[in-house]
């Protein structure tokens, strides 16, 4: 048996969906540990595109158990819509899907407050999707959240709902000058959701630990990426949960010693959605070229992604936090046809306020570690090395020998610089467009 974590190593959108889909073939269970329906995984199977938001990608495979853990926040209407959408496409969803009773519920007031709060920030917007994710996690930490198990207790749910809506309505009236929400309307709506979702709700902590004890292969998947982690990302331009590997333990209720391997998903270049610092961002035709060729638009929102060169400083930060045992390099084919490829190997920062840890009294300093202060990162200029590009297409390659020499050199440089094996290389959107160097489930395990 083996238990493997799949983690985005950048700002999300690295292609985790495809990698999870590939690795699901070697797993018995796929478990989602954090985030909400603000993220999307795109999987293409036999020219059919599936976009999943909360349901684990393993649902597309027969005979796999799919778990939505306690670390996930669930919008019932969105989840039901996702389930029904899969059923219409003849994907079985029933006894293969399990939802933690401890998972928190996104309520209508969370969505309202998310939009109001974001609008109030003006030019300092975070760039959230406005889907209520953040406010739901706020209620969780404030100990006033409503969990999936609460929906199954109609009287207890209504009491909690009354309390929360009273507080929200006070805020809507006095801060945002907005109309009040109706307790009865929300109650009636969510009781219908409860009836639909009740068969899926269970104690997933007991379930997943029993499955691991029985020797099943478990694949842990998250949303977003390490640089959007609430603690270790570019705060405050982050998501509201722990997207790094550590989130698996709290988001599913499993022990750290149960994790055998951690696969970091790295895009062959870098992208991010929304606001926040991005040192290697390209504001020119090349950036537009990467966006167009890579189809860099959000699977959930359709927002255009910002594009730039690969950032090794950011990736070293991710490796330090997650302890990757292997990497999956995605979208290599998007770099086809470029004369030169740049890689960021450091930052230059001029510190007029002397707030930098390596301050030289206003003179430029060189940084080799990812800054913890967002105002420092915003002013960092990338230091690049330049590598030869390749003219031969890599799209659809399934063997390393099919790649041009320059592409192999690029892959080798990334692996050697980060000191992590590249186990999987994605050369296109299709499941078959992949080079499997090592199957993470079959590598030498930590235990």
Coordinates of N, CA and C in Angstrom, one line a residue, residues 211-446:
X211 N -9.5 2.4 5.8 CA -9.1 2.0 4.4 C -7.6 1.9 4.4
X212 N -6.9 2.8 5.0 CA -5.4 2.7 5.0 C -4.9 1.5 5.8
X213 N -5.6 1.2 6.9 CA -5.2 0.1 7.7 C -5.5 -1.2 6.9
X214 N -6.4 -1.2 6.0 CA -6.7 -2.4 5.2 C -5.8 -2.5 4.0
X215 N -4.8 -1.6 3.9 CA -3.8 -1.6 2.8 C -4.2 -1.0 1.5
X216 N -5.2 -0.2 1.5 CA -5.6 0.5 0.3 C -4.7 1.6 -0.1
X217 N -4.5 1.8 -1.4 CA -3.7 3.0 -1.9 C -4.6 4.2 -1.9
X218 N -4.1 5.3 -1.2 CA -4.9 6.5 -1.1 C -4.2 7.6 -1.8
X219 N -4.9 8.4 -2.6 CA -4.4 9.6 -3.2 C -5.0 10.8 -2.6
X220 N -4.2 11.7 -2.0 CA -4.7 12.9 -1.4 C -4.6 14.1 -2.4
X221 N -5.7 14.8 -2.7 CA -5.6 15.9 -3.6 C -6.1 17.2 -3.0
X222 N -5.5 18.3 -3.3 CA -5.9 19.6 -2.8 C -6.3 20.5 -4.0
X223 N -6.6 21.7 -3.6 CA -6.9 22.8 -4.6 C -5.9 23.9 -4.5
X224 N -5.8 24.8 -5.4 CA -4.9 25.9 -5.5 C -3.4 25.4 -5.4
X225 N -2.5 26.2 -4.8 CA -1.1 25.8 -4.8 C -0.5 26.4 -3.6
X226 N 0.8 25.9 -3.4 CA 1.5 26.3 -2.2 C 1.7 27.8 -2.0
X227 N 1.8 28.6 -3.1 CA 2.0 30.0 -2.9 C 0.7 30.7 -2.7
X228 N -0.4 30.0 -2.6 CA -1.7 30.5 -2.2 C -2.1 30.0 -0.8
X229 N -1.2 29.3 -0.2 CA -1.4 28.7 1.2 C -1.6 29.9 2.2
X230 N -2.6 29.8 3.0 CA -2.9 30.9 4.0 C -1.8 31.3 4.9
X231 N -0.9 30.3 5.2 CA 0.3 30.6 6.1 C 1.5 30.9 5.3
X232 N 1.8 30.1 4.2 CA 3.0 30.1 3.5 C 3.0 30.8 2.1
X233 N 1.9 31.3 1.7 CA 1.8 31.9 0.4 C 2.0 33.4 0.5
X234 N 1.7 34.1 -0.6 CA 1.9 35.6 -0.7 C 0.8 36.3 0.0
X235 N 0.7 36.2 1.3 CA -0.3 36.8 2.2 C -0.3 38.3 2.0
X236 N -1.4 39.0 1.9 CA -2.8 38.5 2.0 C -3.4 38.0 0.7
X237 N -2.6 37.9 -0.4 CA -3.1 37.5 -1.7 C -3.1 36.0 -1.8
X238 N -3.9 35.3 -0.9 CA -3.8 33.9 -0.8 C -5.3 33.3 -0.7
X239 N -5.4 32.0 -0.6 CA -6.7 31.4 -0.4 C -6.9 31.3 1.2
X240 N -8.0 30.7 1.6 CA -8.3 30.8 3.0 C -8.0 29.4 3.7
X241 N -7.2 28.6 3.1 CA -6.9 27.3 3.7 C -5.5 26.9 3.5
X242 N -5.1 25.8 4.1 CA -3.7 25.3 3.9 C -3.6 24.4 2.7
X243 N -3.2 24.9 1.6 CA -3.1 24.2 0.3 C -1.8 23.3 0.2
X244 N -0.9 23.5 1.2 CA 0.4 22.7 1.2 C 0.1 21.3 1.7
X245 N 1.1 20.5 1.7 CA 1.0 19.1 2.0 C 0.5 18.9 3.5
X246 N 0.9 19.8 4.4 CA 0.5 19.7 5.8 C -1.0 19.8 5.9
X247 N -1.7 20.4 5.0 CA -3.2 20.4 5.0 C -3.9 19.1 5.0
X248 N -3.2 18.1 4.5 CA -3.7 16.7 4.4 C -4.1 16.2 5.8
X249 N -3.2 16.4 6.7 CA -3.4 15.8 8.0 C -4.6 16.4 8.7
X250 N -4.7 17.8 8.7 CA -5.8 18.4 9.4 C -7.1 18.3 8.5
X251 N -7.0 18.4 7.2 CA -8.1 18.4 6.3 C -8.8 17.0 6.1
X252 N -8.1 16.0 6.6 CA -8.7 14.6 6.4 C -8.7 13.8 7.7
X253 N -7.9 14.3 8.7 CA -7.8 13.5 9.9 C -6.9 12.3 9.8
X254 N -5.7 12.5 9.2 CA -4.8 11.4 9.0 C -3.5 11.8 9.7
X255 N -2.7 10.8 10.1 CA -1.4 11.1 10.7 C -0.3 11.4 9.7
X256 N 0.6 12.3 10.0 CA 1.7 12.6 9.1 C 2.5 11.3 8.7
X257 N 2.6 10.4 9.6 CA 3.4 9.2 9.3 C 2.7 8.3 8.3
X258 N 1.4 8.6 8.0 CA 0.7 7.7 7.0 C 1.0 8.2 5.5
X259 N 1.7 9.3 5.4 CA 2.0 9.8 4.0 C 3.3 9.2 3.6
X260 N 3.3 8.6 2.4 CA 4.5 7.9 1.9 C 5.2 8.8 0.8
X261 N 4.5 9.6 0.1 CA 5.1 10.4 -0.9 C 4.4 11.6 -1.2
X262 N 5.1 12.7 -1.7 CA 4.4 14.0 -2.0 C 4.9 14.4 -3.3
X263 N 3.9 14.5 -4.3 CA 4.2 14.9 -5.6 C 3.9 16.4 -5.8
X264 N 4.9 17.1 -6.2 CA 4.7 18.6 -6.5 C 4.4 18.8 -7.9
X265 N 3.3 19.5 -8.2 CA 3.0 19.8 -9.6 C 3.6 21.1 -10.0
X266 N 4.4 21.1 -11.1 CA 5.1 22.3 -11.5 C 4.8 22.6 -13.0
X267 N 4.3 23.7 -13.3 CA 4.1 24.1 -14.7 C 5.4 24.5 -15.2
X268 N 5.6 24.2 -16.5 CA 6.9 24.5 -17.2 C 7.2 26.0 -17.2
X269 N 6.3 26.8 -16.9 CA 6.4 28.3 -16.8 C 5.6 28.6 -15.5
X270 N 5.2 29.8 -15.3 CA 4.5 30.2 -14.1 C 3.3 31.0 -14.4
X271 N 2.2 30.8 -13.7 CA 1.0 31.6 -13.9 C 0.4 31.9 -12.5
X272 N -0.4 32.9 -12.5 CA -1.2 33.1 -11.3 C -2.5 33.9 -11.7
X273 N -3.6 33.7 -10.9 CA -4.9 34.4 -11.2 C -5.1 35.4 -10.1
X274 N -5.7 36.5 -10.4 CA -6.0 37.5 -9.4 C -4.9 38.4 -9.1
X275 N -5.0 39.1 -8.0 CA -4.0 40.1 -7.6 C -2.9 39.5 -6.8
X276 N -1.8 40.3 -6.6 CA -0.7 39.8 -5.8 C 0.6 39.9 -6.6
X277 N 1.7 39.9 -5.9 CA 3.0 40.0 -6.5 C 3.4 38.8 -7.4
X278 N 4.1 39.0 -8.5 CA 4.4 37.9 -9.4 C 5.7 38.4 -10.1
X279 N 6.9 38.1 -9.5 CA 8.2 38.7 -10.0 C 8.5 38.4 -11.5
X280 N 8.1 37.2 -12.0 CA 8.5 36.8 -13.4 C 7.4 37.1 -14.4
X281 N 6.4 37.8 -14.0 CA 5.3 38.1 -14.9 C 5.8 38.8 -16.2
X282 N 5.2 38.3 -17.3 CA 5.6 39.0 -18.6 C 4.4 39.8 -19.0
X283 N 4.7 41.1 -19.3 CA 3.7 42.1 -19.7 C 3.7 42.4 -21.2
X284 N 4.3 41.4 -22.0 CA 4.5 41.7 -23.4 C 3.8 40.6 -24.2
X285 N 4.2 40.6 -25.5 CA 3.6 39.7 -26.5 C 3.9 38.2 -26.1
X286 N 5.0 38.0 -25.5 CA 5.4 36.6 -25.1 C 4.4 36.1 -24.0
X287 N 4.1 37.0 -23.0 CA 3.1 36.6 -22.0 C 1.8 36.3 -22.6
X288 N 1.4 37.1 -23.6 CA 0.1 36.8 -24.3 C 0.2 35.5 -25.1
X289 N 1.4 35.2 -25.7 CA 1.6 34.0 -26.4 C 1.4 32.8 -25.5
X290 N 2.0 32.8 -24.3 CA 1.9 31.7 -23.3 C 0.4 31.5 -22.9
X291 N -0.2 32.7 -22.7 CA -1.6 32.6 -22.3 C -2.5 31.9 -23.3
X292 N -2.3 32.3 -24.6 CA -3.1 31.8 -25.7 C -2.8 30.3 -25.9
X293 N -1.5 30.0 -26.0 CA -1.1 28.7 -26.4 C -1.4 27.7 -25.2
X294 N -1.3 28.2 -24.0 CA -1.5 27.3 -22.8 C -3.0 27.3 -22.4
X295 N -3.8 28.0 -23.1 CA -5.2 28.1 -22.7 C -5.4 28.5 -21.2
X296 N -4.6 29.6 -20.9 CA -4.5 30.0 -19.5 C -5.7 30.9 -19.1
X297 N -6.8 30.2 -18.9 CA -8.1 30.8 -18.4 C -8.6 29.9 -17.3
X298 N -9.1 30.5 -16.2 CA -9.6 29.7 -15.1 C -10.7 28.7 -15.4
X299 N -10.5 27.5 -14.9 CA -11.6 26.5 -15.2 C -12.9 26.8 -14.5
X300 N -12.8 27.5 -13.4 CA -14.0 27.8 -12.6 C -14.6 29.2 -13.0
X301 N -13.7 30.2 -13.2 CA -14.2 31.6 -13.4 C -14.0 32.1 -14.8
X302 N -13.1 31.4 -15.6 CA -12.8 31.9 -16.9 C -11.9 33.1 -16.9
X303 N -11.4 33.5 -15.7 CA -10.5 34.6 -15.7 C -9.1 34.3 -16.4
X304 N -8.6 35.3 -17.1 CA -7.3 35.2 -17.7 C -6.2 35.1 -16.7
X305 N -5.3 34.1 -16.9 CA -4.2 34.0 -15.9 C -3.0 34.8 -16.4
X306 N -2.3 35.4 -15.4 CA -1.1 36.1 -15.7 C 0.0 35.1 -15.9
X307 N 0.9 35.4 -16.9 CA 1.9 34.4 -17.3 C 3.3 34.9 -17.2
X308 N 4.3 34.1 -16.8 CA 5.7 34.5 -16.7 C 6.6 33.3 -16.8
X309 N 7.9 33.5 -16.7 CA 8.9 32.5 -16.7 C 8.9 31.7 -15.4
X310 N 9.5 30.5 -15.5 CA 9.6 29.6 -14.3 C 10.5 30.3 -13.2
X311 N 10.0 30.2 -12.0 CA 10.6 30.9 -10.8 C 11.2 29.9 -9.9
X312 N 12.5 29.7 -9.9 CA 13.2 28.7 -9.1 C 13.2 29.1 -7.6
X313 N 13.2 30.4 -7.3 CA 13.2 30.8 -5.9 C 11.9 30.4 -5.2
X314 N 10.8 30.7 -6.0 CA 9.5 30.3 -5.4 C 9.3 28.8 -5.3
X315 N 9.9 28.0 -6.2 CA 9.8 26.6 -6.2 C 10.6 26.0 -5.0
X316 N 11.8 26.6 -4.8 CA 12.6 26.1 -3.6 C 11.8 26.4 -2.3
X317 N 11.1 27.5 -2.2 CA 10.3 27.7 -1.1 C 9.2 26.6 -0.9
X318 N 8.6 26.2 -2.0 CA 7.6 25.2 -2.0 C 8.2 23.8 -1.6
X319 N 9.4 23.5 -2.1 CA 10.0 22.3 -1.7 C 10.3 22.2 -0.2
X320 N 10.8 23.4 0.3 CA 11.1 23.5 1.7 C 9.9 23.2 2.6
X321 N 8.8 23.7 2.2 CA 7.5 23.5 3.0 C 6.9 22.1 2.8
X322 N 6.9 21.6 1.6 CA 6.2 20.4 1.3 C 7.1 19.1 1.4
X323 N 8.4 19.2 1.1 CA 9.2 18.0 1.1 C 8.9 17.1 0.0
X324 N 8.8 17.6 -1.2 CA 8.4 16.8 -2.4 C 9.4 15.6 -2.6
X325 N 8.8 14.4 -2.8 CA 9.5 13.2 -3.1 C 9.6 13.0 -4.6
X326 N 8.9 13.8 -5.4 CA 9.0 13.8 -6.8 C 8.2 15.0 -7.4
X327 N 8.4 15.3 -8.7 CA 7.7 16.4 -9.3 C 7.0 15.9 -10.6
X328 N 5.9 16.5 -10.9 CA 5.3 16.3 -12.2 C 5.3 17.6 -12.9
X329 N 6.0 17.7 -14.1 CA 6.2 18.9 -14.9 C 5.1 18.9 -15.9
X330 N 4.3 20.0 -16.0 CA 3.2 20.0 -16.9 C 3.4 21.1 -17.9
X331 N 2.6 21.0 -19.0 CA 2.5 22.0 -20.1 C 3.9 22.3 -20.7
X332 N 4.7 21.3 -20.8 CA 6.0 21.4 -21.5 C 5.8 21.8 -22.9
X333 N 4.8 21.3 -23.6 CA 4.6 21.6 -25.0 C 4.2 23.1 -25.3
X334 N 3.8 23.8 -24.2 CA 3.5 25.2 -24.4 C 4.7 26.0 -24.8
X335 N 5.9 25.5 -24.4 CA 7.2 26.2 -24.6 C 7.7 25.9 -26.0
X336 N 7.1 25.0 -26.7 CA 7.6 24.6 -28.1 C 7.7 25.8 -29.0
X337 N 8.8 25.9 -29.7 CA 8.9 27.0 -30.7 C 9.6 28.2 -30.3
X338 N 9.9 28.3 -29.0 CA 10.6 29.5 -28.5 C 12.1 29.4 -28.8
X339 N 12.7 30.6 -29.2 CA 14.2 30.6 -29.4 C 14.9 30.4 -28.1
X340 N 14.5 31.2 -27.1 CA 15.2 31.2 -25.8 C 14.2 31.0 -24.7
X341 N 14.6 30.4 -23.6 CA 13.7 30.3 -22.5 C 14.5 30.8 -21.2
X342 N 13.8 31.6 -20.5 CA 14.5 32.2 -19.3 C 14.0 31.5 -18.0
X343 N 14.9 31.4 -17.0 CA 14.5 30.8 -15.7 C 15.0 31.8 -14.7
X344 N 14.1 32.1 -13.7 CA 14.5 33.0 -12.6 C 15.3 32.2 -11.6
X345 N 16.5 32.7 -11.3 CA 17.4 32.0 -10.3 C 17.7 32.9 -9.1
X346 N 17.1 34.1 -9.0 CA 17.3 35.0 -7.9 C 16.5 36.2 -8.0
X347 N 16.5 37.1 -7.0 CA 15.8 38.3 -7.0 C 16.8 39.5 -6.7
X348 N 16.6 40.6 -7.3 CA 17.3 41.8 -6.9 C 16.3 42.7 -6.2
X349 N 16.6 43.3 -5.1 CA 15.7 44.1 -4.3 C 16.4 45.3 -3.8
X350 N 15.9 46.5 -4.1 CA 16.5 47.7 -3.5 C 15.6 48.1 -2.4
X351 N 16.2 48.3 -1.2 CA 15.4 48.4 0.0 C 15.6 49.8 0.6
X352 N 14.8 50.8 0.2 CA 14.9 52.1 0.7 C 14.5 52.3 2.1
X353 N 13.8 51.3 2.7 CA 13.3 51.5 4.1 C 14.1 50.6 5.0
X354 N 15.1 49.9 4.5 CA 16.0 49.1 5.4 C 15.2 48.0 6.1
X355 N 14.0 47.6 5.5 CA 13.2 46.5 6.1 C 13.6 45.1 5.7
X356 N 14.4 45.0 4.7 CA 14.9 43.7 4.2 C 15.9 43.1 5.2
X357 N 15.8 41.8 5.3 CA 16.7 41.1 6.2 C 18.2 41.2 5.8
X358 N 18.4 41.5 4.5 CA 19.8 41.6 4.1 C 20.1 43.1 3.6
X359 N 19.5 44.0 4.3 CA 19.6 45.4 4.0 C 21.0 45.9 3.8
X360 N 21.2 46.7 2.8 CA 22.5 47.4 2.5 C 22.3 48.9 2.5
X361 N 21.4 49.3 3.3 CA 21.2 50.8 3.5 C 20.8 51.4 2.2
X362 N 19.7 50.9 1.5 CA 19.2 51.5 0.3 C 19.8 51.0 -0.9
X363 N 20.9 50.3 -0.9 CA 21.5 49.7 -2.1 C 20.9 48.4 -2.4
X364 N 20.9 48.1 -3.7 CA 20.3 46.8 -4.2 C 21.0 45.6 -3.4
X365 N 20.1 44.6 -3.1 CA 20.6 43.4 -2.5 C 20.1 42.2 -3.2
X366 N 20.8 41.1 -3.2 CA 20.4 39.9 -3.9 C 19.7 38.9 -2.9
X367 N 18.5 38.4 -3.3 CA 17.8 37.5 -2.5 C 17.8 36.1 -3.2
X368 N 18.0 35.1 -2.4 CA 18.0 33.7 -2.9 C 16.9 32.9 -2.1
X369 N 16.2 33.6 -1.2 CA 15.1 33.0 -0.5 C 13.8 33.8 -0.8
X370 N 12.7 33.1 -0.8 CA 11.4 33.7 -1.1 C 11.0 34.6 0.1
X371 N 10.8 35.9 -0.1 CA 10.5 36.9 0.9 C 9.2 36.6 1.6
X372 N 9.2 36.8 2.9 CA 7.9 36.6 3.7 C 7.1 37.9 3.6
X373 N 7.6 39.0 3.3 CA 6.9 40.3 3.3 C 6.4 40.6 1.8
X374 N 5.1 40.7 1.7 CA 4.6 40.9 0.3 C 5.1 42.2 -0.3
X375 N 5.3 43.3 0.6 CA 5.8 44.5 0.0 C 7.2 44.4 -0.5
X376 N 8.0 43.5 0.0 CA 9.3 43.2 -0.5 C 9.2 42.5 -1.8
X377 N 8.4 41.4 -1.9 CA 8.3 40.6 -3.1 C 7.7 41.5 -4.3
X378 N 6.9 42.4 -3.9 CA 6.3 43.3 -5.0 C 7.4 44.1 -5.7
X379 N 8.5 44.4 -5.0 CA 9.5 45.2 -5.5 C 10.8 44.4 -6.0
X380 N 10.6 43.1 -6.0 CA 11.8 42.3 -6.4 C 11.8 42.2 -8.0
X381 N 13.0 42.3 -8.5 CA 13.3 42.1 -9.9 C 13.9 40.8 -10.1
X382 N 13.5 40.0 -11.1 CA 14.0 38.6 -11.3 C 15.4 38.7 -11.9
X383 N 16.2 37.7 -11.5 CA 17.6 37.5 -12.1 C 17.5 36.2 -12.9
X384 N 17.7 36.4 -14.2 CA 17.5 35.2 -15.1 C 18.8 34.6 -15.6
X385 N 18.7 33.3 -15.9 CA 19.6 32.7 -16.8 C 18.8 32.4 -18.1
X386 N 19.5 32.2 -19.2 CA 18.8 31.9 -20.4 C 19.3 30.6 -21.0
X387 N 18.3 29.8 -21.5 CA 18.6 28.5 -22.0 C 18.0 28.5 -23.5
X388 N 18.6 27.6 -24.3 CA 18.1 27.4 -25.6 C 16.7 26.8 -25.6
X389 N 15.9 27.3 -26.5 CA 14.6 26.7 -26.7 C 14.7 25.6 -27.7
X390 N 13.5 25.1 -28.2 CA 13.5 24.0 -29.1 C 12.4 24.2 -30.2
X391 N 12.6 23.8 -31.4 CA 11.7 24.0 -32.5 C 10.8 22.8 -32.7
X392 N 11.3 21.6 -32.4 CA 10.5 20.4 -32.6 C 9.4 20.3 -31.6
X393 N 8.2 19.8 -32.0 CA 7.1 19.7 -31.1 C 7.3 18.6 -30.1
X394 N 6.9 18.9 -28.9 CA 6.9 17.9 -27.8 C 5.5 17.4 -27.5
X395 N 4.5 17.9 -28.2 CA 3.1 17.6 -27.9 C 2.8 16.1 -28.2
X396 N 2.3 15.5 -27.1 CA 1.9 14.1 -27.3 C 3.1 13.1 -27.0
X397 N 4.2 13.6 -26.7 CA 5.4 12.7 -26.5 C 5.1 11.8 -25.3
X398 N 5.5 10.5 -25.4 CA 5.3 9.5 -24.3 C 6.6 8.9 -23.8
X399 N 7.7 9.3 -24.4 CA 9.0 8.8 -24.0 C 10.0 10.0 -24.0
X400 N 11.0 9.9 -23.1 CA 12.0 11.0 -23.0 C 12.8 11.1 -24.3
X401 N 13.0 10.0 -25.0 CA 13.7 9.9 -26.2 C 13.1 10.7 -27.3
X402 N 11.8 10.9 -27.2 CA 11.0 11.7 -28.2 C 11.2 13.2 -28.1
X403 N 11.7 13.6 -27.0 CA 11.9 15.1 -26.7 C 13.2 15.6 -27.4
X404 N 13.2 16.8 -27.9 CA 14.4 17.4 -28.4 C 15.4 17.6 -27.3
X405 N 16.7 17.6 -27.7 CA 17.8 17.7 -26.7 C 17.6 18.9 -25.8
X406 N 17.2 20.0 -26.3 CA 17.1 21.2 -25.5 C 16.0 21.1 -24.4
X407 N 14.9 20.4 -24.8 CA 13.8 20.1 -23.8 C 14.3 19.2 -22.7
X408 N 15.1 18.2 -23.1 CA 15.6 17.3 -22.1 C 16.6 18.1 -21.1
X409 N 17.3 19.0 -21.7 CA 18.3 19.8 -20.9 C 17.5 20.7 -19.9
X410 N 16.4 21.3 -20.4 CA 15.6 22.1 -19.5 C 15.0 21.3 -18.4
X411 N 14.5 20.1 -18.6 CA 14.0 19.2 -17.6 C 15.1 18.8 -16.6
X412 N 16.3 18.5 -17.1 CA 17.4 18.1 -16.3 C 17.8 19.2 -15.4
X413 N 17.8 20.5 -15.9 CA 18.2 21.6 -15.2 C 17.3 21.8 -14.0
X414 N 16.0 21.7 -14.3 CA 15.0 21.9 -13.2 C 15.2 20.9 -12.1
X415 N 15.3 19.6 -12.5 CA 15.5 18.5 -11.5 C 16.7 18.7 -10.7
X416 N 17.9 19.0 -11.3 CA 19.1 19.1 -10.6 C 19.2 20.3 -9.7
X417 N 18.6 21.4 -10.2 CA 18.6 22.7 -9.4 C 17.8 22.5 -8.1
X418 N 16.6 21.9 -8.3 CA 15.7 21.7 -7.1 C 16.0 20.4 -6.3
X419 N 16.9 19.6 -6.9 CA 17.3 18.3 -6.2 C 16.1 17.4 -5.9
X420 N 15.2 17.3 -6.9 CA 14.1 16.5 -6.8 C 13.9 15.8 -8.2
X421 N 13.6 14.5 -8.2 CA 13.3 13.8 -9.4 C 12.1 14.3 -10.1
X422 N 12.1 14.4 -11.4 CA 10.9 14.7 -12.2 C 10.3 13.3 -12.6
X423 N 9.2 12.9 -12.0 CA 8.7 11.6 -12.3 C 7.7 11.5 -13.4
X424 N 7.0 12.6 -13.7 CA 6.0 12.7 -14.7 C 6.1 14.0 -15.5
X425 N 6.0 13.9 -16.8 CA 6.0 15.0 -17.7 C 4.8 15.0 -18.6
X426 N 4.0 16.1 -18.5 CA 2.8 16.2 -19.3 C 3.1 17.0 -20.6
X427 N 2.7 16.4 -21.7 CA 3.1 17.0 -23.0 C 1.8 17.4 -23.8
X428 N 0.7 17.5 -23.1 CA -0.6 17.8 -23.7 C -1.7 17.6 -22.8
X429 N -2.9 18.0 -23.2 CA -4.1 17.9 -22.3 C -4.6 16.5 -22.1
X430 N -4.4 15.6 -23.1 CA -5.0 14.3 -23.0 C -4.3 13.4 -22.0
X431 N -5.0 12.5 -21.4 CA -4.4 11.5 -20.5 C -3.2 10.8 -21.1
X432 N -3.3 10.5 -22.4 CA -2.2 9.8 -23.0 C -1.0 10.6 -23.3
X433 N -1.1 12.0 -23.3 CA 0.0 12.9 -23.6 C 0.9 13.0 -22.4
X434 N 1.6 11.9 -22.0 CA 2.3 11.9 -20.7 C 3.5 11.0 -20.8
X435 N 4.6 11.5 -20.2 CA 5.8 10.6 -20.0 C 5.9 10.2 -18.6
X436 N 5.8 8.9 -18.3 CA 5.8 8.4 -16.9 C 7.3 7.9 -16.7
X437 N 8.1 8.7 -16.0 CA 9.4 8.2 -15.6 C 9.4 7.3 -14.5
X438 N 8.6 7.7 -13.4 CA 8.4 6.8 -12.2 C 7.0 7.0 -11.8
X439 N 6.3 5.9 -11.5 CA 5.0 5.9 -10.9 C 5.2 6.2 -9.4
X440 N 4.7 7.3 -8.9 CA 4.9 7.6 -7.4 C 4.4 6.5 -6.5
X441 N 3.4 5.7 -6.9 CA 2.9 4.6 -6.1 C 3.9 3.4 -6.0
X442 N 4.8 3.4 -7.0 CA 5.7 2.3 -7.1 C 7.2 2.6 -6.7
X443 N 7.4 3.9 -6.4 CA 8.7 4.3 -6.0 C 9.0 3.8 -4.6
X444 N 10.3 3.8 -4.2 CA 10.7 3.4 -2.9 C 10.0 4.3 -1.9
X445 N 9.3 3.8 -1.0 CA 8.5 4.6 -0.1 C 9.3 5.0 1.2
X446 N 8.8 6.1 1.8 CA 9.5 6.6 3.0 C 9.5 5.6 4.1

